[in-house]
JSON list of C-alpha atoms in Angstrom, two decimals:
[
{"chain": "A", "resi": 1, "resn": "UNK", "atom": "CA", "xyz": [134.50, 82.12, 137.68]},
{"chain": "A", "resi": 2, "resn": "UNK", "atom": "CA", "xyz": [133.85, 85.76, 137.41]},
{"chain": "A", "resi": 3, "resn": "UNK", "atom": "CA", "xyz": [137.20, 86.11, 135.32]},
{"chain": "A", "resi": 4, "resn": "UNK", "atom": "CA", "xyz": [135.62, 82.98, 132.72]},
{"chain": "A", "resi": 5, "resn": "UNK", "atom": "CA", "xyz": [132.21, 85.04, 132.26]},
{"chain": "A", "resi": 6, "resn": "UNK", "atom": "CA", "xyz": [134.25, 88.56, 131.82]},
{"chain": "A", "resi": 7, "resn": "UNK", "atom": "CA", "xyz": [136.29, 86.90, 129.25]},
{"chain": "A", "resi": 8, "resn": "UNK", "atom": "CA", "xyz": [133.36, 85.13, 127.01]},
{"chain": "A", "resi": 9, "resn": "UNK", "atom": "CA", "xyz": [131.68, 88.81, 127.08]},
{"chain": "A", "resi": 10, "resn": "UNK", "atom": "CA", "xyz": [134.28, 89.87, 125.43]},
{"chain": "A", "resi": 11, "resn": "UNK", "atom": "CA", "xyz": [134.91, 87.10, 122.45]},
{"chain": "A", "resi": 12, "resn": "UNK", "atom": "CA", "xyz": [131.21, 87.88, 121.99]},
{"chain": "A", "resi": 13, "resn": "UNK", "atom": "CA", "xyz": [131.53, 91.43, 121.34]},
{"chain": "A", "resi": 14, "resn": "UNK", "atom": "CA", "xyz": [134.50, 90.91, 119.58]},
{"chain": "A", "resi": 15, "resn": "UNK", "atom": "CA", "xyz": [133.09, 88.80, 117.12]},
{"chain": "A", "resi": 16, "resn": "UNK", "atom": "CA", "xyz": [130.01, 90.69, 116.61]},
{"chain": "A", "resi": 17, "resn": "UNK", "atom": "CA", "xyz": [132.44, 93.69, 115.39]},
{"chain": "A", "resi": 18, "resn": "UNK", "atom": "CA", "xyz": [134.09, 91.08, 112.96]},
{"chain": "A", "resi": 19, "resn": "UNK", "atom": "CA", "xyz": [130.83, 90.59, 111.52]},
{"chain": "A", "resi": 20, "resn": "UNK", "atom": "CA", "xyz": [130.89, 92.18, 108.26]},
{"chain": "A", "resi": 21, "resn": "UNK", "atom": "CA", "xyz": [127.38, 92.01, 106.31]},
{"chain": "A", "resi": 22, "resn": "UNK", "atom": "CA", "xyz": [127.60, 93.03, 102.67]},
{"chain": "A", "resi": 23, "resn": "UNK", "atom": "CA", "xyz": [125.26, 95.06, 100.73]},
{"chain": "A", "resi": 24, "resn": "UNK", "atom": "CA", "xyz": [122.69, 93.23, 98.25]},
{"chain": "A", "resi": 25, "resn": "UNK", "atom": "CA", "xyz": [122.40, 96.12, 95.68]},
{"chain": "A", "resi": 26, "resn": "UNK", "atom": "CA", "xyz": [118.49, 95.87, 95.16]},
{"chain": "A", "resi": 27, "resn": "UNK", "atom": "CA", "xyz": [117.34, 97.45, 92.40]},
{"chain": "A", "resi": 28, "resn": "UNK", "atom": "CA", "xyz": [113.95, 99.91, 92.78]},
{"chain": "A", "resi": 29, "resn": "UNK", "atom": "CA", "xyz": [111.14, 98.97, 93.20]},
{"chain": "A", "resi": 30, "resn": "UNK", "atom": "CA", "xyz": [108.80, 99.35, 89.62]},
{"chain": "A", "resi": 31, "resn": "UNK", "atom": "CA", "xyz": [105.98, 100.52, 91.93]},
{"chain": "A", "resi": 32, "resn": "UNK", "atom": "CA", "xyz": [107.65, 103.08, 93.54]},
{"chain": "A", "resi": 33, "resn": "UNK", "atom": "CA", "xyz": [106.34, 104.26, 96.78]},
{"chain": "A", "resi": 34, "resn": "UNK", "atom": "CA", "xyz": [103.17, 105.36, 95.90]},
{"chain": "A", "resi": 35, "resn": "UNK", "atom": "CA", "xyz": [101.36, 102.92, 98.20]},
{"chain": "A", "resi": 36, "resn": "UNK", "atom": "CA", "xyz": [103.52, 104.02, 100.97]},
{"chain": "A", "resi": 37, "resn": "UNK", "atom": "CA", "xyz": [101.50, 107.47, 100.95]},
{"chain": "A", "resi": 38, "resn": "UNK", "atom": "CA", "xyz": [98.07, 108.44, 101.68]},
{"chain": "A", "resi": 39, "resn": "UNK", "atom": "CA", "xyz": [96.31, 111.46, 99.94]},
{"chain": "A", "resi": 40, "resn": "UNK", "atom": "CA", "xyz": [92.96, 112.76, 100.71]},
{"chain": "A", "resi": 41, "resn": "UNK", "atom": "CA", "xyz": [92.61, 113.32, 96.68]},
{"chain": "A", "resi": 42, "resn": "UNK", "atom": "CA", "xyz": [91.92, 109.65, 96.64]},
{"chain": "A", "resi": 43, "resn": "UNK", "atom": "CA", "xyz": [88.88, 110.31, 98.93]},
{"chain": "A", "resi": 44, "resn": "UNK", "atom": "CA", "xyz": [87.46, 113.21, 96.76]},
{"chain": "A", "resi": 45, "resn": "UNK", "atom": "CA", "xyz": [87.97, 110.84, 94.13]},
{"chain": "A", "resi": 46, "resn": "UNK", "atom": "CA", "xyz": [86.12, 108.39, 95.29]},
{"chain": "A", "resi": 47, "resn": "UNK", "atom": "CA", "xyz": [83.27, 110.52, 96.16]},
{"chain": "A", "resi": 48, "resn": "UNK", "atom": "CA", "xyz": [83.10, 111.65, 92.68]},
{"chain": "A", "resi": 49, "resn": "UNK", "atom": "CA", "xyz": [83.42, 108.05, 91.47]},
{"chain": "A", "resi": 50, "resn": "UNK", "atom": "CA", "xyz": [80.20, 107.26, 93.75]},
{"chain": "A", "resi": 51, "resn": "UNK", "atom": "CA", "xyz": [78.16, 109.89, 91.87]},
{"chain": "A", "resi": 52, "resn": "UNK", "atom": "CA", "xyz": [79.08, 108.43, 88.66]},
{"chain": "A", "resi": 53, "resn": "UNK", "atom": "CA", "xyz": [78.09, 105.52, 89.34]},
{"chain": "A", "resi": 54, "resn": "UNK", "atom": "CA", "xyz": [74.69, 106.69, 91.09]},
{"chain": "A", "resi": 55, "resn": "UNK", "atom": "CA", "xyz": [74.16, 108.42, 87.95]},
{"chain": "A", "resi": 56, "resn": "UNK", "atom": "CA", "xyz": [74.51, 105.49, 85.96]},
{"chain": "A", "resi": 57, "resn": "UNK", "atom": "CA", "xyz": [72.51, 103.40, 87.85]},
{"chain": "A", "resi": 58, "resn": "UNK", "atom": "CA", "xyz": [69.65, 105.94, 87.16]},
{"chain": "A", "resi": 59, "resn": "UNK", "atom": "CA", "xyz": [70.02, 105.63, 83.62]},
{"chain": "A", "resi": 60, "resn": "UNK", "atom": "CA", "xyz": [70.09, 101.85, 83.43]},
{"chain": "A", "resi": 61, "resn": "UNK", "atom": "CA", "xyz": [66.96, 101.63, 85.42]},
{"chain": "A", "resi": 62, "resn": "UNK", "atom": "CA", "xyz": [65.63, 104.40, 83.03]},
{"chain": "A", "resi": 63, "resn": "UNK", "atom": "CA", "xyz": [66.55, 102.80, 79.86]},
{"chain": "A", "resi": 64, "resn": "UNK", "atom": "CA", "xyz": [66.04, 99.00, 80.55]},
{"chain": "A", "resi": 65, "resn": "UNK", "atom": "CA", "xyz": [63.20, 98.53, 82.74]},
{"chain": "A", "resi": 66, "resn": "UNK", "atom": "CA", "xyz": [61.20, 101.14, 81.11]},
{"chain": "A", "resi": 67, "resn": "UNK", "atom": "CA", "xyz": [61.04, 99.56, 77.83]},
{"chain": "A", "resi": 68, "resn": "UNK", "atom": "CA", "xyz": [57.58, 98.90, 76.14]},
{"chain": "A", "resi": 69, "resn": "UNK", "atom": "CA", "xyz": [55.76, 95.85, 77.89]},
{"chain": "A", "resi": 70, "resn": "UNK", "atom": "CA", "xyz": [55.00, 94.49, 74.42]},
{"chain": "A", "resi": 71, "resn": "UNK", "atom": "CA", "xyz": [58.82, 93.54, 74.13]},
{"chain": "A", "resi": 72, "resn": "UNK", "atom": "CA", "xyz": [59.13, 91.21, 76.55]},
{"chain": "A", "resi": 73, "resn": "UNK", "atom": "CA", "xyz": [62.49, 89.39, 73.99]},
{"chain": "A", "resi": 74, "resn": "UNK", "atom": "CA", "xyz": [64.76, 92.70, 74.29]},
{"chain": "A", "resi": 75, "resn": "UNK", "atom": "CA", "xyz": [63.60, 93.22, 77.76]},
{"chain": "A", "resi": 76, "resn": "UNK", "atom": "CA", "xyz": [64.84, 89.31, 79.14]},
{"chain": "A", "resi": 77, "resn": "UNK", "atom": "CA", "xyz": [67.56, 89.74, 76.73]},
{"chain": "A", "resi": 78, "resn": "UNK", "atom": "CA", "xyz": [68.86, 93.11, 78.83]},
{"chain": "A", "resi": 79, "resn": "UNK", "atom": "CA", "xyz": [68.09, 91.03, 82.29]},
{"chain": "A", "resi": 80, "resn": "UNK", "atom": "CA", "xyz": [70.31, 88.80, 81.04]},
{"chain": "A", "resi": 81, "resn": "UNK", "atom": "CA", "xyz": [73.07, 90.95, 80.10]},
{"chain": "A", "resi": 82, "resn": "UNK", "atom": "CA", "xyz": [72.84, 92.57, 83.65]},
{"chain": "A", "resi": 83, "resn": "UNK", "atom": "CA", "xyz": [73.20, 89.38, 85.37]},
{"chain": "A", "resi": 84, "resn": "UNK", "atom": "CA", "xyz": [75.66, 88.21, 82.94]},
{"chain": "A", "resi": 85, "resn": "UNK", "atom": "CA", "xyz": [77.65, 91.08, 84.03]},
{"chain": "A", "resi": 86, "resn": "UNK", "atom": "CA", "xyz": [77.18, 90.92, 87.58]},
{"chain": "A", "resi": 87, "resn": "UNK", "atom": "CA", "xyz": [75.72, 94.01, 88.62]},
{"chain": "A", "resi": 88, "resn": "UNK", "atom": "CA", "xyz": [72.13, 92.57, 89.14]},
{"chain": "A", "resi": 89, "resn": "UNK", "atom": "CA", "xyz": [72.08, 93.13, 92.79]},
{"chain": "A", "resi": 90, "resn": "UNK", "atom": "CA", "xyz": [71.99, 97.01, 91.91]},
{"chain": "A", "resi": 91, "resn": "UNK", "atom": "CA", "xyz": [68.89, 95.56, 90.19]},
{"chain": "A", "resi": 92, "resn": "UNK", "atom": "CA", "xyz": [66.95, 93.38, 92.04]},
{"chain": "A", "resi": 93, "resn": "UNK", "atom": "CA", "xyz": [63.77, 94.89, 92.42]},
{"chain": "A", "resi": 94, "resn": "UNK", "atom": "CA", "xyz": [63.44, 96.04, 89.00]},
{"chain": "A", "resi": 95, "resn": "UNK", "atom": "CA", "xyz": [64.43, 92.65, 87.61]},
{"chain": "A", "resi": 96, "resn": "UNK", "atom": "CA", "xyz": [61.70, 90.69, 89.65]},
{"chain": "A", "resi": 97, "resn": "UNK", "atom": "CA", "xyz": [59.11, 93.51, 88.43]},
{"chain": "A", "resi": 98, "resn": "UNK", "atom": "CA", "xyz": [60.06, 92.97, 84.95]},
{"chain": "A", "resi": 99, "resn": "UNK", "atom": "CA", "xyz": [59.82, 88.91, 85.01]},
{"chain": "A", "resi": 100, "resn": "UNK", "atom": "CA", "xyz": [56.72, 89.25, 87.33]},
{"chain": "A", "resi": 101, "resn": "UNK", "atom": "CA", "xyz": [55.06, 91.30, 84.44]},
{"chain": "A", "resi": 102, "resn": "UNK", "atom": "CA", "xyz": [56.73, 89.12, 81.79]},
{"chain": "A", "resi": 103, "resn": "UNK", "atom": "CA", "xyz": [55.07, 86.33, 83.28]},
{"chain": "A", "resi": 104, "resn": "UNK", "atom": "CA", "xyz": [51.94, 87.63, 83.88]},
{"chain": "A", "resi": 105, "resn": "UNK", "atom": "CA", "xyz": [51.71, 88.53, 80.31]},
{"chain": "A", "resi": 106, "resn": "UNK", "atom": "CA", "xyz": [51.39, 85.04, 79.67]},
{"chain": "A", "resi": 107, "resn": "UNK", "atom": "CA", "xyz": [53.99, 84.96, 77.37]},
{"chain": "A", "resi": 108, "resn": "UNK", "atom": "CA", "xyz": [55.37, 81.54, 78.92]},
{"chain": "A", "resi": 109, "resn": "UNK", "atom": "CA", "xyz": [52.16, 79.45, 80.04]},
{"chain": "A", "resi": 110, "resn": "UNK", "atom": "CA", "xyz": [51.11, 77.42, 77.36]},
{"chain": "A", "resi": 111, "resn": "UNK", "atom": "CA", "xyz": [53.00, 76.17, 73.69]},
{"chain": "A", "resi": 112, "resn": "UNK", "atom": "CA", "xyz": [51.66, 78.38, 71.44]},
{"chain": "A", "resi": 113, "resn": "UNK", "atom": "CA", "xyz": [53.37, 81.65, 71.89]},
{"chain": "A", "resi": 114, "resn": "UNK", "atom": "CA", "xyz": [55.79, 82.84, 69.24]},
{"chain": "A", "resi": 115, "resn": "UNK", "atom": "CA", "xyz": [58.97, 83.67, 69.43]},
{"chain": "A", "resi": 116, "resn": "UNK", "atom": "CA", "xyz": [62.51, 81.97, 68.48]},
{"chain": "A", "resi": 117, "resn": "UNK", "atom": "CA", "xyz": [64.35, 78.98, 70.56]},
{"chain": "A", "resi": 118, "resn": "UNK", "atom": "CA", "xyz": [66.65, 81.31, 71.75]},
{"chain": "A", "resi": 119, "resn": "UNK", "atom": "CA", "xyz": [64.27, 83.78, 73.07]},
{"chain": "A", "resi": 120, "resn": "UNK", "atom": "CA", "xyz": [61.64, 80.88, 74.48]},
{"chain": "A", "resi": 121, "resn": "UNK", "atom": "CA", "xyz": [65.02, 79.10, 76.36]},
{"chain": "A", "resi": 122, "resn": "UNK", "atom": "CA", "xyz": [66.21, 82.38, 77.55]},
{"chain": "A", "resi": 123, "resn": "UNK", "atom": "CA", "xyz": [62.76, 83.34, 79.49]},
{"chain": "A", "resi": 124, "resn": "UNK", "atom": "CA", "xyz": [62.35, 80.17, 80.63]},
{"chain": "A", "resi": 125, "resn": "UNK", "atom": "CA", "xyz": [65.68, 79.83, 82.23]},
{"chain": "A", "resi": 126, "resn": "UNK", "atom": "CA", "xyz": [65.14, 83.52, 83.83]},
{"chain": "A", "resi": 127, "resn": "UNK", "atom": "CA", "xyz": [61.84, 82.77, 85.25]},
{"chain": "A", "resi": 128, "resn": "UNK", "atom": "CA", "xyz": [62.59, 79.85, 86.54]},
{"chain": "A", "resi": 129, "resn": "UNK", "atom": "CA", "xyz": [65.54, 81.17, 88.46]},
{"chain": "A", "resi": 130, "resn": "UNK", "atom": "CA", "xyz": [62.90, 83.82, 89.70]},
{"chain": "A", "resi": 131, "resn": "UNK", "atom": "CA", "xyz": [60.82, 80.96, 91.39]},
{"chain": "A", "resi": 132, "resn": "UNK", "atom": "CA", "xyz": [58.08, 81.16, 88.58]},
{"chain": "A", "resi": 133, "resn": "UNK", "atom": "CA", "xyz": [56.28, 77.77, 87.79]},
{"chain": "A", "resi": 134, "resn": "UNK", "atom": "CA", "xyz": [57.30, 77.50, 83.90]},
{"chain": "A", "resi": 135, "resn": "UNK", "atom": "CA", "xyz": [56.17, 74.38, 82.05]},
{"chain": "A", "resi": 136, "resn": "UNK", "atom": "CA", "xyz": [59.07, 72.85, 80.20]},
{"chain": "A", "resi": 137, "resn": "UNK", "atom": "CA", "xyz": [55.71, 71.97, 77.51]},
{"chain": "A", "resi": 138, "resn": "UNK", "atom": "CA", "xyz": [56.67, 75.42, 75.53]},
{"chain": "A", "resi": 139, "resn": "UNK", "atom": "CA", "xyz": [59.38, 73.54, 74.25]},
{"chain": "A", "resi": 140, "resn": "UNK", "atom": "CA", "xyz": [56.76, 71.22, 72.27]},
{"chain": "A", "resi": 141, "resn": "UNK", "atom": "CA", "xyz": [56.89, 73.19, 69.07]},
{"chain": "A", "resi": 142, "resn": "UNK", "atom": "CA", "xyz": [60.05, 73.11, 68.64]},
{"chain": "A", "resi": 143, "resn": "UNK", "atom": "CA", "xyz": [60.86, 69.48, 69.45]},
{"chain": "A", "resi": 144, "resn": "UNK", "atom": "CA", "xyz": [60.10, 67.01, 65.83]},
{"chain": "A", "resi": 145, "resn": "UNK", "atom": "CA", "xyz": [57.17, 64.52, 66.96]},
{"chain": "A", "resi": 146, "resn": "UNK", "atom": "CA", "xyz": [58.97, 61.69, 65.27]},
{"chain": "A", "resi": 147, "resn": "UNK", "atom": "CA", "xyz": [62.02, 60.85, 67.38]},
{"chain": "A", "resi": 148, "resn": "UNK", "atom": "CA", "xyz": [61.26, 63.49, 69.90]},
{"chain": "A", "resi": 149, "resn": "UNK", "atom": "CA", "xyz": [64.63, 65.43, 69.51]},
{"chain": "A", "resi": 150, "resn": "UNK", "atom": "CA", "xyz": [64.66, 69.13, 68.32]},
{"chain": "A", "resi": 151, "resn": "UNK", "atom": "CA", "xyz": [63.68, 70.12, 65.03]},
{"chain": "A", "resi": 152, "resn": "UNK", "atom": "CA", "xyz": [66.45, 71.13, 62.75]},
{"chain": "A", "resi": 153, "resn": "UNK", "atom": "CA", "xyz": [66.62, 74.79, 62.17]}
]
């Protein structure tokens, strides 16, 4: 017995040297190996990056939610853009202050205010998100009384 186990060590060896593997001939990679390495300039880069983007935060803040009161149209049309873009939770607080002052302007509580479809739909659909109690009535003046559709434009 010893002699049979001595003897199938060997065919195994033996036919592991016979193995012969061949090469696959890959070509590079396109990336190269620049995610294999880590640099600390990515770090001071990123810093940087952060301060940018501080900065810019400032000025957005500056620019849209310290627009005249008066124009409450460009101001929900800018709150829309910034949620439209996805960067309104850098925003939050300045958002709900503009659309709580919007609304207490009473610029949406009854049917007679002016201002376009677009602008009217807009606000509503902004304050309502908010949690503000909107009537849908301000769409009155711009439905026709006859059949109760919109008027034509």
């Amino acid at each position: 017995m010893a002699l049979e186990a001595g003897s199938t060590a060997q065919s195994q060896n033996s036919e592991a040297d016979q193995i012969v593997r061949r090469t696959a001939n890959y070509q590079p990679s396109i990336w190269g190996d620049q995610f294999m390495n880590y640099d600390s300039e990515d770090t001071i880069n990123y810093a940087h990056k952060q301060e940018e983007v501080d900065e810019l935060k400032l000025v957005a803040r500056r620019e849209v939610f310290t627009t005249s009161g008066d124009d409450f149209s460009n101001q929900i049309k800018l709150i829309d853009a910034i949620q439209r873009l996805g960067v309104a939770y850098h925003f939050e607080k300045e958002i709900e202050e503009a659309l709580e002052h919007i609304y207490a302007a009473n610029h949406f509580h009854d049917d007679d205010g002016d201002g376009d479809l677009y602008n009217v739909s807009l606000g509503f659909r902004l304050l309502r998100q908010q949690g503000h109690n909107v009537s849908c009535g301000i769409f009155n003046k711009f439905k026709d009384s006859k059949n109760g559709g919109f008027k034509e434009s």
